[in-house]
Coordinates of C-alpha atoms in Angstrom, one line a residue:
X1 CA -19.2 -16.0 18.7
X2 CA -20.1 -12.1 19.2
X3 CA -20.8 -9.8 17.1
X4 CA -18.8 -6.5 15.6
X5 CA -19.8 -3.4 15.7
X6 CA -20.4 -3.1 12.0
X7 CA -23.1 -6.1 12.7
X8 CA -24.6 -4.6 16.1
X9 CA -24.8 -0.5 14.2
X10 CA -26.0 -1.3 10.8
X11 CA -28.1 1.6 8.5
X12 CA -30.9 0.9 7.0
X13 CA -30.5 -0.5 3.6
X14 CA -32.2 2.3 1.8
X15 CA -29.3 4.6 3.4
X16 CA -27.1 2.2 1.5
X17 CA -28.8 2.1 -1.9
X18 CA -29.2 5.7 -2.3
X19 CA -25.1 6.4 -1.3
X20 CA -24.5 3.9 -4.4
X21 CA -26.4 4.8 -6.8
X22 CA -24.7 6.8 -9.5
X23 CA -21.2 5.3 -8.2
X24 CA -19.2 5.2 -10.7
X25 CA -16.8 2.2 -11.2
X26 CA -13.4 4.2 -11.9
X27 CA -10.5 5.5 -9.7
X28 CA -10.8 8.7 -8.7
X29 CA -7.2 9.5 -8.3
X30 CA -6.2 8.9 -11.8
X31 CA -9.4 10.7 -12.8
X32 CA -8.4 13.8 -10.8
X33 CA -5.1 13.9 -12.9
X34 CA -4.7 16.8 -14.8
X35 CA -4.0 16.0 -18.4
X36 CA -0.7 17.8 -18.3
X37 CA 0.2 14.9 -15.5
X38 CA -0.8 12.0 -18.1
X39 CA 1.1 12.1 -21.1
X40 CA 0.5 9.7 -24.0
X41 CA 3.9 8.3 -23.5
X42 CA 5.3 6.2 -26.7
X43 CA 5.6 2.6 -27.0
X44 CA 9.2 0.6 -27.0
X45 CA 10.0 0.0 -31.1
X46 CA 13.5 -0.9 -31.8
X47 CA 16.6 -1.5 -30.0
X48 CA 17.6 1.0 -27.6
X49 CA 20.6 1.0 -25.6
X50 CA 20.8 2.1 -21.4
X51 CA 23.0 1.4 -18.3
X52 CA 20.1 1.0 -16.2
X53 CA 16.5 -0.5 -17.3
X54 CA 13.8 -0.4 -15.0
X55 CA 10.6 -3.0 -15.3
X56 CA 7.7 -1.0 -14.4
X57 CA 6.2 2.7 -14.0
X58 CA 4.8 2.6 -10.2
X59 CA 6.6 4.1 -7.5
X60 CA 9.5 1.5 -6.9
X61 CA 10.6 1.7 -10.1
X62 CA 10.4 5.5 -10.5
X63 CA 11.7 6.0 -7.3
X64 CA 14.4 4.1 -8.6
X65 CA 15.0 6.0 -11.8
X66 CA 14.8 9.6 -9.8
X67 CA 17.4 7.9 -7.0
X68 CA 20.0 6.3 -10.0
X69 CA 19.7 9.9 -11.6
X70 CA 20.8 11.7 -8.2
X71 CA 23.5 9.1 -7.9
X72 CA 24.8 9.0 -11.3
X73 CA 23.8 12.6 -13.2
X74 CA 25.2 11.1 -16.8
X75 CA 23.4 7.7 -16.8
X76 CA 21.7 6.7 -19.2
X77 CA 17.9 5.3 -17.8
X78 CA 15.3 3.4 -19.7
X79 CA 11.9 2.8 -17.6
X80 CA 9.3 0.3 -19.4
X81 CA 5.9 -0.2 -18.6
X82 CA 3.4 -2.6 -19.7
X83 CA 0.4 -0.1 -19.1
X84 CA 0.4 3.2 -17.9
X85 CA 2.5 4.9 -15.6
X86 CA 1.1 4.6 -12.1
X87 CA -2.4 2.7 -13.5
X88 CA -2.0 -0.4 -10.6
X89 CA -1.6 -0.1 -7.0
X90 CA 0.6 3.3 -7.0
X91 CA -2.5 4.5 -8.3
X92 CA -5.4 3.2 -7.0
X93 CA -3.7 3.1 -2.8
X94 CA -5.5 4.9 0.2
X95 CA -2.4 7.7 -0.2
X96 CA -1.1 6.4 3.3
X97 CA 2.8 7.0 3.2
X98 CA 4.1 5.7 6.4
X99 CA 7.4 5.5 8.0
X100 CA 7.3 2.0 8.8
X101 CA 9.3 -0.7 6.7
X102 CA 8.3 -3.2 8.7
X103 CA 4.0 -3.2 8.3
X104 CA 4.2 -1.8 11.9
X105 CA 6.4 -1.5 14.8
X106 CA 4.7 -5.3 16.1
X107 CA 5.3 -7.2 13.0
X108 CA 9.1 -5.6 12.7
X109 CA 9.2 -6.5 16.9
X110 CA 8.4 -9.8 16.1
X111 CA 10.9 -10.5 12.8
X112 CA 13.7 -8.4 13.4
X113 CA 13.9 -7.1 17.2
X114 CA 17.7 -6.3 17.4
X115 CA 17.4 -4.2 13.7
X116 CA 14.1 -2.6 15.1
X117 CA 15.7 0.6 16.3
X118 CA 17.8 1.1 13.0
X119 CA 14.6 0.1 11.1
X120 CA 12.8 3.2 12.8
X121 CA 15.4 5.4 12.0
X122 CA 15.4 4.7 8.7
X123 CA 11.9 4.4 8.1
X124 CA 11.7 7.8 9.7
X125 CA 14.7 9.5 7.7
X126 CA 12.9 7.9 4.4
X127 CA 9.6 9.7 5.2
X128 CA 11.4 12.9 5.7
X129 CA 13.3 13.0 2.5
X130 CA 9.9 12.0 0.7
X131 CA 8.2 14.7 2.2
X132 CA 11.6 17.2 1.4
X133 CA 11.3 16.1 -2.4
X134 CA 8.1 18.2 -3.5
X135 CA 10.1 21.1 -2.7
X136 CA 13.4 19.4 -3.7
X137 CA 12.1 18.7 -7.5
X138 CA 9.3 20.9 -7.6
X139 CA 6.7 18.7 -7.6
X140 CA 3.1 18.9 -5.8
X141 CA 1.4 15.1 -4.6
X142 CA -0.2 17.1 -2.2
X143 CA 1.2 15.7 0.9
X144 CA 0.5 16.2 4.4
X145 CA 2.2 15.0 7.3
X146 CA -1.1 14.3 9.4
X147 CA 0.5 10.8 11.1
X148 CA -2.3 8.3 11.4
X149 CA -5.1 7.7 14.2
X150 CA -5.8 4.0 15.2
X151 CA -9.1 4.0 16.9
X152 CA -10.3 0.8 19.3
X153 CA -14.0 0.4 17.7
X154 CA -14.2 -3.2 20.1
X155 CA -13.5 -3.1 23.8
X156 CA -10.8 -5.7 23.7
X157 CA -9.0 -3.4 21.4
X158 CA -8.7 -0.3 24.4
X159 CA -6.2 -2.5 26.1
X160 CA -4.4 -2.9 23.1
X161 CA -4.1 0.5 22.6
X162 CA -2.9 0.9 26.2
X163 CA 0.1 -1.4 26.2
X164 CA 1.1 0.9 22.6
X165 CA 1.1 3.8 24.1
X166 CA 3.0 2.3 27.1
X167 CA 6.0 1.4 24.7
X168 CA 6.9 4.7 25.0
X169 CA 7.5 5.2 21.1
X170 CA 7.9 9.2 20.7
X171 CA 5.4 10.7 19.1
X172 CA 2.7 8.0 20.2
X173 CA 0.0 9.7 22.2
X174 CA -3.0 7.9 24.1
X175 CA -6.6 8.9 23.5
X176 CA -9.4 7.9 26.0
X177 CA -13.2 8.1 24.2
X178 CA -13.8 11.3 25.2
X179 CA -10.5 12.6 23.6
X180 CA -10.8 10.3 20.6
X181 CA -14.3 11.6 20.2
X182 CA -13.5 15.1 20.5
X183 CA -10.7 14.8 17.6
X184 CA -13.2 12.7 15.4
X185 CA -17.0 12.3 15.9
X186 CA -17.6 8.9 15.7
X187 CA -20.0 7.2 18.0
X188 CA -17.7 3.5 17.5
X189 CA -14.5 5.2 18.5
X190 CA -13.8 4.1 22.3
X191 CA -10.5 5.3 22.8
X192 CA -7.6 5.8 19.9
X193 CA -3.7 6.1 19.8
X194 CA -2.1 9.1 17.5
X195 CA 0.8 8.6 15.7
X196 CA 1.6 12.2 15.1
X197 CA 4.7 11.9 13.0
X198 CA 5.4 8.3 11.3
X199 CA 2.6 8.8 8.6
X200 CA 1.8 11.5 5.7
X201 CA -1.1 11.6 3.1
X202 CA -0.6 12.0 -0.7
X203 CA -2.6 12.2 -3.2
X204 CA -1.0 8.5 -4.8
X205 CA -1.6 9.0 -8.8
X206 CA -0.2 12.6 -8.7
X207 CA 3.3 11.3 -6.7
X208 CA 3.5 8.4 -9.7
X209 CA 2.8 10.8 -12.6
X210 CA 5.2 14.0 -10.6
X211 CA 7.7 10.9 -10.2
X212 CA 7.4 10.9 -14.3
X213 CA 7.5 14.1 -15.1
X214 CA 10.7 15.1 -12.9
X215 CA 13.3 11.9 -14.2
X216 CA 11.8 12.8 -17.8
X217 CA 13.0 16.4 -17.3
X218 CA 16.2 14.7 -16.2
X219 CA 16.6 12.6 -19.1
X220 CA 14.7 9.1 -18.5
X221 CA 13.1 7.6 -21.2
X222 CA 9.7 6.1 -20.4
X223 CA 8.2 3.7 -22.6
X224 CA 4.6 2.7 -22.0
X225 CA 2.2 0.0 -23.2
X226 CA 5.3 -2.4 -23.7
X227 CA 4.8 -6.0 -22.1
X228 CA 8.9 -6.8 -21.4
X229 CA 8.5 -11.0 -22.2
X230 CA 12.4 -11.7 -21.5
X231 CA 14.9 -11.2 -19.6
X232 CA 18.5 -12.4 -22.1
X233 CA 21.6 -12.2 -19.4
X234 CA 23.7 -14.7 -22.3
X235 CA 26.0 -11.7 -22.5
X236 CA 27.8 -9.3 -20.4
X237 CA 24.3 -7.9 -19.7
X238 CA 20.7 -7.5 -19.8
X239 CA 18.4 -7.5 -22.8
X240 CA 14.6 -7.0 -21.7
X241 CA 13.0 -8.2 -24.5
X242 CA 9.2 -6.8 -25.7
X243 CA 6.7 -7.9 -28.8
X244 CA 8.5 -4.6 -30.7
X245 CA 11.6 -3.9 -29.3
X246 CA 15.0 -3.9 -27.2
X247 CA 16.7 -2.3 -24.4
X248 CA 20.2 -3.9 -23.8
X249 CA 21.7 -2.2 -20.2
X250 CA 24.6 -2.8 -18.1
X251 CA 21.9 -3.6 -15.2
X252 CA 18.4 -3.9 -14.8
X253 CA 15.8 -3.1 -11.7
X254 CA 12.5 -5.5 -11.5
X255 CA 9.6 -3.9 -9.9
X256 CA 6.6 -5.3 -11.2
X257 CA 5.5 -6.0 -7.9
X258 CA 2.2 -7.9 -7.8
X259 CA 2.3 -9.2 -11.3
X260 CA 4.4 -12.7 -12.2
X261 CA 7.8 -12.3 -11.5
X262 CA 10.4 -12.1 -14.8
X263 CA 12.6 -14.5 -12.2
X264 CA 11.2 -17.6 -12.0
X265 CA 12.8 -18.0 -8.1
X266 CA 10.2 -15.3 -7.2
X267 CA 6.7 -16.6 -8.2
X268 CA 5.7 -18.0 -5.5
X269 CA 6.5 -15.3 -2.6
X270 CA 3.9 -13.2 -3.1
X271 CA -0.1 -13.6 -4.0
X272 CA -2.4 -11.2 -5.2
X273 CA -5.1 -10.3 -2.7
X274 CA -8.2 -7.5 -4.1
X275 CA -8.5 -4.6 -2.1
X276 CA -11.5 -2.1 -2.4
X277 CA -12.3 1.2 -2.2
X278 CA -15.1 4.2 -2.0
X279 CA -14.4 7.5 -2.3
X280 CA -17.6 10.1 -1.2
X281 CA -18.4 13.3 -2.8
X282 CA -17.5 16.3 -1.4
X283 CA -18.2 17.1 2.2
X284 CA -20.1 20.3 3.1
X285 CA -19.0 22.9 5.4
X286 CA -21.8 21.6 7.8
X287 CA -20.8 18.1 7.4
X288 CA -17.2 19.0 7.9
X289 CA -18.0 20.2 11.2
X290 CA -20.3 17.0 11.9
X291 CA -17.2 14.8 12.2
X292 CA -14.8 17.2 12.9
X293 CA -11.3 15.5 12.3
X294 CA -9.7 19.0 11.9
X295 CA -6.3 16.8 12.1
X296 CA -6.7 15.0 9.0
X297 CA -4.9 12.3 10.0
X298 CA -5.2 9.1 8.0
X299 CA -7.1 6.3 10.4
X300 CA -6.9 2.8 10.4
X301 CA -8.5 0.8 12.8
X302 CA -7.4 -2.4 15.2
X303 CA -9.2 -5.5 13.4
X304 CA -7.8 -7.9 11.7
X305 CA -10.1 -7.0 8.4
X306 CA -8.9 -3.7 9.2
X307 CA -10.7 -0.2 7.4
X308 CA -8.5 2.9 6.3
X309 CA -9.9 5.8 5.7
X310 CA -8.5 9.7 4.7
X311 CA -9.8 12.9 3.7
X312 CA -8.4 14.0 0.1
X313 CA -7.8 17.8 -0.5
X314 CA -11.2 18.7 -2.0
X315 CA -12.8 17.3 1.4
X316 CA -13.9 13.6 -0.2
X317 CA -13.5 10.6 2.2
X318 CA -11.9 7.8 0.9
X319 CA -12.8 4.3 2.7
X320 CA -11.7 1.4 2.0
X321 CA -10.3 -2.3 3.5
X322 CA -11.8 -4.7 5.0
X323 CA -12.0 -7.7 2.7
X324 CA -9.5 -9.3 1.5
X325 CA -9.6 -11.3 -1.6
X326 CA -8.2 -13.8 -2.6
X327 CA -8.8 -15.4 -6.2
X328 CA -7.1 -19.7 -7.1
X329 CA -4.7 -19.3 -9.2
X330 CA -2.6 -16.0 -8.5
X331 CA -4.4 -14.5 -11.1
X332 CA -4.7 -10.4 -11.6
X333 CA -7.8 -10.2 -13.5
X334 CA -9.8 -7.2 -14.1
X335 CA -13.2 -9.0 -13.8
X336 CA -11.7 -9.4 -10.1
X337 CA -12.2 -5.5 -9.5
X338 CA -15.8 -5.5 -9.7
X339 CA -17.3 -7.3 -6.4
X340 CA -20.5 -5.0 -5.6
X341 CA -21.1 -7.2 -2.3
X342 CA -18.1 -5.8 -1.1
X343 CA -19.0 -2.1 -1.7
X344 CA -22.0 -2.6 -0.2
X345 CA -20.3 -3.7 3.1
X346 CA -17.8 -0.7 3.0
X347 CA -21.0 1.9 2.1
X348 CA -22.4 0.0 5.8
X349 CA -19.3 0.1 7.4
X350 CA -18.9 4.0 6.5
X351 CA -22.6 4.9 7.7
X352 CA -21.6 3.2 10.8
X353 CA -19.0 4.9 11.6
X354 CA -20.7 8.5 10.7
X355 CA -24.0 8.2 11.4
X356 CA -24.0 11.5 10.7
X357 CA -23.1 11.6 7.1
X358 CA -26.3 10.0 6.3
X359 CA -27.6 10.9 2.6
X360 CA -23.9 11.5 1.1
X361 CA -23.1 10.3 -1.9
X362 CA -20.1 7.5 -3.2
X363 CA -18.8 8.8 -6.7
X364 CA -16.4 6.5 -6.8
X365 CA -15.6 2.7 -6.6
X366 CA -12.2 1.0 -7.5
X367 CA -10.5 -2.2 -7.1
X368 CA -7.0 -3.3 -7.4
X369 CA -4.3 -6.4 -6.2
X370 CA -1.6 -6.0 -3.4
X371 CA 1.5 -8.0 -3.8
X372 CA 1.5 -9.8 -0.5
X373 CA 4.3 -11.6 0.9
X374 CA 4.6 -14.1 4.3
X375 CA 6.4 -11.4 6.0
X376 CA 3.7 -8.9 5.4
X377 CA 6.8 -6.5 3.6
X378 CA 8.8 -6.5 1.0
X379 CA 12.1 -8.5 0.2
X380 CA 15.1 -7.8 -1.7
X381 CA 17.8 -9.8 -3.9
X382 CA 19.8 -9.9 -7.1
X383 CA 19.9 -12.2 -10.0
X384 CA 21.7 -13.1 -12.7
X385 CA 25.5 -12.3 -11.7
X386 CA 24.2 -9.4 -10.1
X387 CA 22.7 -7.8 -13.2
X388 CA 19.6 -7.6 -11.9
X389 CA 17.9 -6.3 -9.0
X390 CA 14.6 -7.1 -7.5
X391 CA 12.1 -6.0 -5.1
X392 CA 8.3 -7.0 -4.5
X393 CA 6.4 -8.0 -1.5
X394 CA 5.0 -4.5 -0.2
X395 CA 1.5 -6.4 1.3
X396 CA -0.5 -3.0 1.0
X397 CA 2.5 -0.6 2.9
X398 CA 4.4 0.4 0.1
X399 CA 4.1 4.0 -0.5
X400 CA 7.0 5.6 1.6
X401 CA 8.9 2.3 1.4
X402 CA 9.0 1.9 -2.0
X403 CA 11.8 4.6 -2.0
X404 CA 13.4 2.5 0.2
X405 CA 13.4 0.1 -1.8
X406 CA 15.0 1.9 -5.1
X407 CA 17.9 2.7 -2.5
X408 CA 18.4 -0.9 -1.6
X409 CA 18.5 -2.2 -5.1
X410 CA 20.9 0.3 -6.4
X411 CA 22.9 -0.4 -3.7
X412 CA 22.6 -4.2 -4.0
X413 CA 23.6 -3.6 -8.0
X414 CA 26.5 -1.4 -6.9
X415 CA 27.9 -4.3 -4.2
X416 CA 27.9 -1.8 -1.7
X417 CA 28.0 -2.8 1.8
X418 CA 25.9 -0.4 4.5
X419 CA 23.5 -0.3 6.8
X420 CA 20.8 -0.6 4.4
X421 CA 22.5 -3.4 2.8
X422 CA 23.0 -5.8 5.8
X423 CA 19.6 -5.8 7.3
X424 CA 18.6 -9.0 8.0
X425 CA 15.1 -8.0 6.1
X426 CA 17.2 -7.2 2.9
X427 CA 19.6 -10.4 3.6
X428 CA 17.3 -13.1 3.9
X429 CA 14.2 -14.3 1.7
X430 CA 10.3 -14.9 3.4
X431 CA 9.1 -18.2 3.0
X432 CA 7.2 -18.6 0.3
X433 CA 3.3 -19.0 -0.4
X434 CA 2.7 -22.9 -1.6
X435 CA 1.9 -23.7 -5.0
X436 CA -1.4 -24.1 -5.7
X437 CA -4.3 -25.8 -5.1
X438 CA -2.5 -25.1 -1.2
X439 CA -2.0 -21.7 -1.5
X440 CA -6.2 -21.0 -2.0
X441 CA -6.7 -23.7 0.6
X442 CA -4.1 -22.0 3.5
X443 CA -5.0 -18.2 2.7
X444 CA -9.0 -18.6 2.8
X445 CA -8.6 -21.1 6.3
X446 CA -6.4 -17.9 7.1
X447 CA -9.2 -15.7 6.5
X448 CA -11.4 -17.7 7.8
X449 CA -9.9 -17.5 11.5
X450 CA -9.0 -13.9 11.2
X451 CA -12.5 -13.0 10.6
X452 CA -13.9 -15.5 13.5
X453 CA -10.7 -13.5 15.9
X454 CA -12.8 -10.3 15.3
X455 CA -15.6 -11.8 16.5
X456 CA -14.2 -13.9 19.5
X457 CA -12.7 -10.8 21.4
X458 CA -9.5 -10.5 18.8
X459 CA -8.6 -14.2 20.2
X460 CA -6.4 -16.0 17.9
X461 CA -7.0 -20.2 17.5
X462 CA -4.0 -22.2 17.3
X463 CA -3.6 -22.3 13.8
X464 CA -3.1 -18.3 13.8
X465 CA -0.9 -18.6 16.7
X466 CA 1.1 -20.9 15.0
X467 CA 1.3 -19.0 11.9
X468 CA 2.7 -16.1 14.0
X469 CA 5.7 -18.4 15.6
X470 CA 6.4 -19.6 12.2
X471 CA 6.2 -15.9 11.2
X472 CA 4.0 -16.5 8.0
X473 CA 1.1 -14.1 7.9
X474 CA -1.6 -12.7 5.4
X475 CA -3.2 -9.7 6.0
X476 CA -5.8 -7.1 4.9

């Protein structure tokens, strides 16, 4: 087996300690909120009465509000939260909203070839109307349509870049290591492909809390810290049931996501894998220039335990990916979110990549669950007579396609027929992840061989290969 180049470039430990520590173990997005942006919202008491409920307060579901409200001026919309609005992934996310619905033009190639072209479209006309909405409602999530830089950091990983850019995709441009290094100084960069328009940055907690703030303005109700325990469909309806009160609605939108599913069909297609994060201090002007990345473009690179990395509107670098975790069980635990091995890899792994940047500082270190599904992106369906509509799956690429989402569902609930609607991906269910003890047995083999492909050239051994023609996956 060879080595990476996070193994062969290593800083000295003593680079690493002092990065970490005064880290503090928050997330910095939800920190950065102004208070005007976080409301102490009131809890669910009573029986309240809606034609449309939504489960949840991260982006699908307030997407879903907003979209419902656009549709259907006069309705009356009830969104219920078991936390905070935006406190899970739609807060705690790398701020990467991509065009793709598919987790990439290869994995949508290799599920759904004949819808690929409509897929594209659509992603691409979802991004743009994301984008058009700060303007549209007034709100600021600070985005940025950067598109995304995939740098080859392994020289197996050059070809792969090659045959991309050879698809001809428009806006998909070729960087040789000159180029690559010219648009961002890293030594491990050895050639890179732009995607210039499918991808913008956002800062994720202020799109959830802006999200809020414009469907209140346009008369949603928001209920937080109210844990819905039931779902009652014995009448012409849905009741979602909490400890202290009601909300009976015509129909009802689920979109909690990576926590247990309120329909009992839907527990086992997704697990919850840990995902981690660092987020730097402030860069300097001098250390700016040092790495130069005057694009801004968000960058993710080719491995299978992939990193992500972005630069937030103060100048901070956020870096994070790479392990994947998964806990027996399907449990979302908060004692999951503190793994300080982990950090330490990612303060290496940063070093590595800008040697440069030696002596900056982390302030910040978070943790949170992606709801991953076998397809590697989210599935759709209805329940109950067609009183309730669901969505989850997202597997880490959910914040442009979570709008996407809210469409599908409100059109699934209003039986309409279109080309949303009749997408295979939207028709047909993943297979699901096996009970357990299977499911911690299959996804850590999984890991297992992704991590020994990144060090055997990106060669996949036959139980990957397998995996891919059975199209089950698990990813970073």
């Amino acid at each position: 087996m060879g080595t990476t180049v996070f193994e062969r470039r290593q800083p000295a430990a003593s680079v690493i300690d002092q990065s970490l520590a005064t880290t503090a173990h928050s997330v910095f997005w939800i920190d950065d909120l102004p208070a005007a942006l976080r409301p102490d919202r009131p809890s669910l008491v009573g029986a309240h009465r809606a034609d449309l409920v939504v489960i949840g307060a991260g982006y699908t579901p307030l997407w879903t509000a907003l979209l419902e409200k656009q549709r259907n001026p006069d309705a009356k919309v009830v969104v219920v939260e078991a936390q905070r609005v935006g406190w899970a992934a739609s807060g705690r996310n790398g701020g990467f909203c991509e065009a793709s619905l598919t987790h990439g033009h290869e994995n949508g190639m290799a599920r759904w070839p004949k819808e690929m072209d409509l897929l594209t479209r659509l992603g691409q006309q979802n991004l743009d109307e994301i984008q058009a909405s700060e303007a549209e409602f007034g709100m600021d999530f600070q985005f940025e349509r950067t598109g995304q830089l995939a740098p080859a950091v392994e020289e197996h990983q050059v070809e792969w870049l090659k045959e991309w850019a050879a698809e001809g995709e428009e806006g998909v441009v070729y960087l040789d290591q000159d180029a690559v290094q010219a648009s961002v100084h890293s030594p491990t960069y050895l050639a890179g492909v732009w995607e210039k328009d499918a991808c913008g940055m956002v800062h994720p907690a202020r799109l959830a809390a802006e999200l809020a703030r414009v469907i209140e303005e346009q008369g949603v109700e928001i209920f937080e810290r109210s844990h819905v325990t039931g779902l009652d469909t014995s009448g012409t309806g849905v009741i979602v049931q909490t400890d202290a009160g009601t909300v009976a609605a015509d129909r009802a939108v689920l979109a909690t996501n990576v926590f247990p599913s309120l329909i009992k069909r839907n527990r086992l297609m997704t697990v919850p894998v840990y995902d981690y994060v660092l987020m730097t201090e402030p860069l300097t002007d001098e250390q700016l220039a040092s790495i130069g990345w005057a694009d801004r473009q968000g960058i993710g690179d080719m491995a299978n335990q992939f990193h992500y990395y972005r630069i937030t509107k103060d100048n901070r670098i956020l870096f994070g990916g790479y392990d994947a975790i998964y806990h027996y069980g399907r449990k979302v635990k908060s004692e999951y979110e503190n793994r300080p091995e982990t950090w330490r890899k990612l303060a290496s792994h940063f070093f590595t990549t800008f040697p440069q940047l030696e002596g900056l500082k982390f302030t910040h270190q978070w943790a949170g669950a992606i709801d991953s599904s076998t397809q590697f992106t989210a599935f759709f369906g209805t329940a109950r007579d067609n009183r309730i509509a669901y969505t989850a799956g997202f597997t880490g690429l959910g914040v442009g396609s979570t709008r996407f989402a809210g469409n599908v569902m409100l059109d699934l609930l209003d039986g309409v027929e279109n080309e949303r609607t009749t997408l295979e991906m939207v028709r047909k269910r993943p297979i699901p992840f096996p009970p357990e003890p299977a499911a911690a047995a299959a996804v850590n083999v999984v890991r297992w061989s992704l991590d020994r492909a990144d060090h055997n050239e990106g060669k996949r051994n036959v139980l990957l290969r397998t995996l891919d023609a059975l199209g089950l996956g698990f990813d970073s």
